[in-house]
């Protein structure tokens, strides 16, 4: 049985530990400074420690899930223990060359999941370092598949992906909240407003993913001349919803690059 190590069992790291452990196919060991916050993980057979080196030495695959400004420090700390092992960084902004520099003998993967990992519906993009075999990549993909969907991309796309899908749950949650507020304004009960808004977003996404119909085609399927939907669409367009979303992603991409540049100077 392979051992997967999680360094930094915070919100994302703890979710990863649970998902991997629940398969029964891996032993999982996780680290965090304050173990009292993750004590419940022990019920799944997850081994807990405060020592990152212990995680690295006991594991075949190591996932580094700490804040971006801590990643290089952690990799340098465990570099001796991760020789010829797969190391996956799920932190934003830190490029492959910096990760490889910090742990030159490890097999490095840079990945960007999102918070939807909590319900096994993450979209995870990843870029691999130069020394991974196809067998290594298969092992990485097997882990990512447990989290939701995944795709390999050129590293130059990782910052835009961070801004779009990494931050995306916040944008979509804002849309759900806005739709629910609209329901409240026209007299819907609060619980019904939130539930109908959220499920409509879910169903619309599923319709696109299952049918591959272009979003504009799906929209046209709902529109009728002088009908209810076109009245709503008119005000969305007047409010500049598309431009607002495009600007949001553009600004978030710029911020991701700025953070990367700042961190890479250290």
Short mmCIF file of N, CA, C and O in Angstrom, two decimals, residues 6-8 31 52-53 56 62-82 87 102-103:
data_model
loop_
_atom_site.label_atom_id
_atom_site.label_comp_id
_atom_site.label_asym_id
_atom_site.label_seq_id
_atom_site.Cartn_x
_atom_site.Cartn_y
_atom_site.Cartn_z
N UNK A 6 0.47 14.45 3.49
CA UNK A 6 -0.09 15.80 3.32
C UNK A 6 0.65 16.72 4.28
O UNK A 6 0.54 16.58 5.50
N UNK A 7 1.39 17.66 3.75
CA UNK A 7 2.06 18.65 4.59
C UNK A 7 1.24 19.93 4.55
O UNK A 7 1.11 20.57 3.52
N UNK A 8 0.64 20.24 5.71
CA UNK A 8 -0.24 21.40 5.79
C UNK A 8 -1.69 21.00 5.71
O UNK A 8 -2.37 21.26 4.72
N UNK A 31 0.47 16.43 8.38
CA UNK A 31 1.11 17.28 9.39
C UNK A 31 0.39 18.62 9.50
O UNK A 31 -0.18 19.13 8.53
N UNK A 52 7.16 17.76 9.53
CA UNK A 52 7.09 17.64 8.07
C UNK A 52 8.07 16.59 7.53
O UNK A 52 7.76 15.90 6.55
N UNK A 53 9.21 16.49 8.14
CA UNK A 53 10.20 15.51 7.68
C UNK A 53 9.68 14.08 7.86
O UNK A 53 9.95 13.20 7.03
N UNK A 56 7.40 13.36 5.00
CA UNK A 56 8.15 13.16 3.76
C UNK A 56 8.88 11.82 3.74
O UNK A 56 8.89 11.12 2.72
N UNK A 62 4.04 13.02 -1.83
CA UNK A 62 3.88 14.08 -0.83
C UNK A 62 3.15 15.25 -1.47
O UNK A 62 3.52 15.73 -2.55
N UNK A 63 2.08 15.70 -0.81
CA UNK A 63 1.33 16.87 -1.27
C UNK A 63 1.61 18.02 -0.31
O UNK A 63 1.36 17.91 0.89
N UNK A 64 2.15 19.10 -0.84
CA UNK A 64 2.48 20.27 -0.03
C UNK A 64 1.33 21.27 -0.16
O UNK A 64 1.08 21.83 -1.23
N UNK A 65 0.62 21.46 0.95
CA UNK A 65 -0.58 22.29 0.94
C UNK A 65 -0.46 23.38 2.01
O UNK A 65 -1.30 23.49 2.91
N UNK A 66 0.60 24.18 1.89
CA UNK A 66 0.81 25.28 2.82
C UNK A 66 0.63 26.60 2.07
O UNK A 66 0.50 26.62 0.84
N UNK A 67 0.64 27.71 2.80
CA UNK A 67 0.51 29.02 2.16
C UNK A 67 1.68 29.24 1.20
O UNK A 67 2.80 28.77 1.44
N UNK A 68 1.44 29.97 0.10
CA UNK A 68 2.49 30.15 -0.90
C UNK A 68 3.84 30.63 -0.34
O UNK A 68 4.89 30.15 -0.76
N UNK A 69 3.80 31.54 0.63
CA UNK A 69 5.06 32.07 1.14
C UNK A 69 5.84 31.06 1.98
O UNK A 69 7.00 31.30 2.33
N UNK A 70 5.22 29.92 2.29
CA UNK A 70 5.87 28.88 3.09
C UNK A 70 6.39 27.71 2.24
O UNK A 70 7.12 26.84 2.74
N UNK A 71 5.98 27.64 0.98
CA UNK A 71 6.25 26.46 0.15
C UNK A 71 7.74 26.18 0.00
O UNK A 71 8.21 25.05 0.22
N UNK A 72 8.51 27.18 -0.38
CA UNK A 72 9.94 26.97 -0.62
C UNK A 72 10.64 26.56 0.67
O UNK A 72 11.49 25.65 0.68
N UNK A 73 10.28 27.20 1.76
CA UNK A 73 10.86 26.85 3.06
C UNK A 73 10.59 25.38 3.40
O UNK A 73 11.49 24.65 3.86
N UNK A 74 9.36 24.93 3.17
CA UNK A 74 9.00 23.55 3.47
C UNK A 74 9.76 22.58 2.56
O UNK A 74 10.27 21.55 3.02
N UNK A 75 9.84 22.90 1.27
CA UNK A 75 10.55 22.01 0.34
C UNK A 75 12.03 21.89 0.69
O UNK A 75 12.60 20.80 0.61
N UNK A 76 12.63 22.98 1.08
CA UNK A 76 14.03 22.92 1.50
C UNK A 76 14.19 22.07 2.75
O UNK A 76 15.17 21.32 2.90
N UNK A 77 13.21 22.17 3.65
CA UNK A 77 13.24 21.40 4.89
C UNK A 77 13.19 19.90 4.62
O UNK A 77 13.85 19.11 5.29
N UNK A 78 12.41 19.49 3.61
CA UNK A 78 12.19 18.06 3.37
C UNK A 78 12.98 17.53 2.18
O UNK A 78 12.83 16.37 1.79
N UNK A 79 13.83 18.36 1.59
CA UNK A 79 14.48 17.99 0.32
C UNK A 79 15.24 16.67 0.39
O UNK A 79 15.26 15.91 -0.59
N UNK A 80 15.87 16.39 1.51
CA UNK A 80 16.63 15.14 1.64
C UNK A 80 15.71 13.93 1.66
O UNK A 80 16.08 12.84 1.20
N UNK A 81 14.49 14.10 2.20
CA UNK A 81 13.55 12.98 2.35
C UNK A 81 12.72 12.71 1.11
O UNK A 81 12.02 11.70 1.04
N UNK A 82 12.77 13.61 0.12
CA UNK A 82 11.89 13.44 -1.05
C UNK A 82 12.65 13.10 -2.32
O UNK A 82 12.12 13.24 -3.43
N UNK A 87 6.36 14.89 -5.57
CA UNK A 87 5.95 15.98 -4.69
C UNK A 87 5.01 16.90 -5.46
O UNK A 87 5.36 17.43 -6.51
N UNK A 102 14.18 24.19 -5.03
CA UNK A 102 14.12 23.93 -3.59
C UNK A 102 14.25 22.44 -3.27
O UNK A 102 14.74 22.07 -2.19
N UNK A 103 13.81 21.57 -4.18
CA UNK A 103 13.90 20.12 -3.98
C UNK A 103 14.33 19.48 -5.30
O UNK A 103 13.53 18.84 -5.98
#
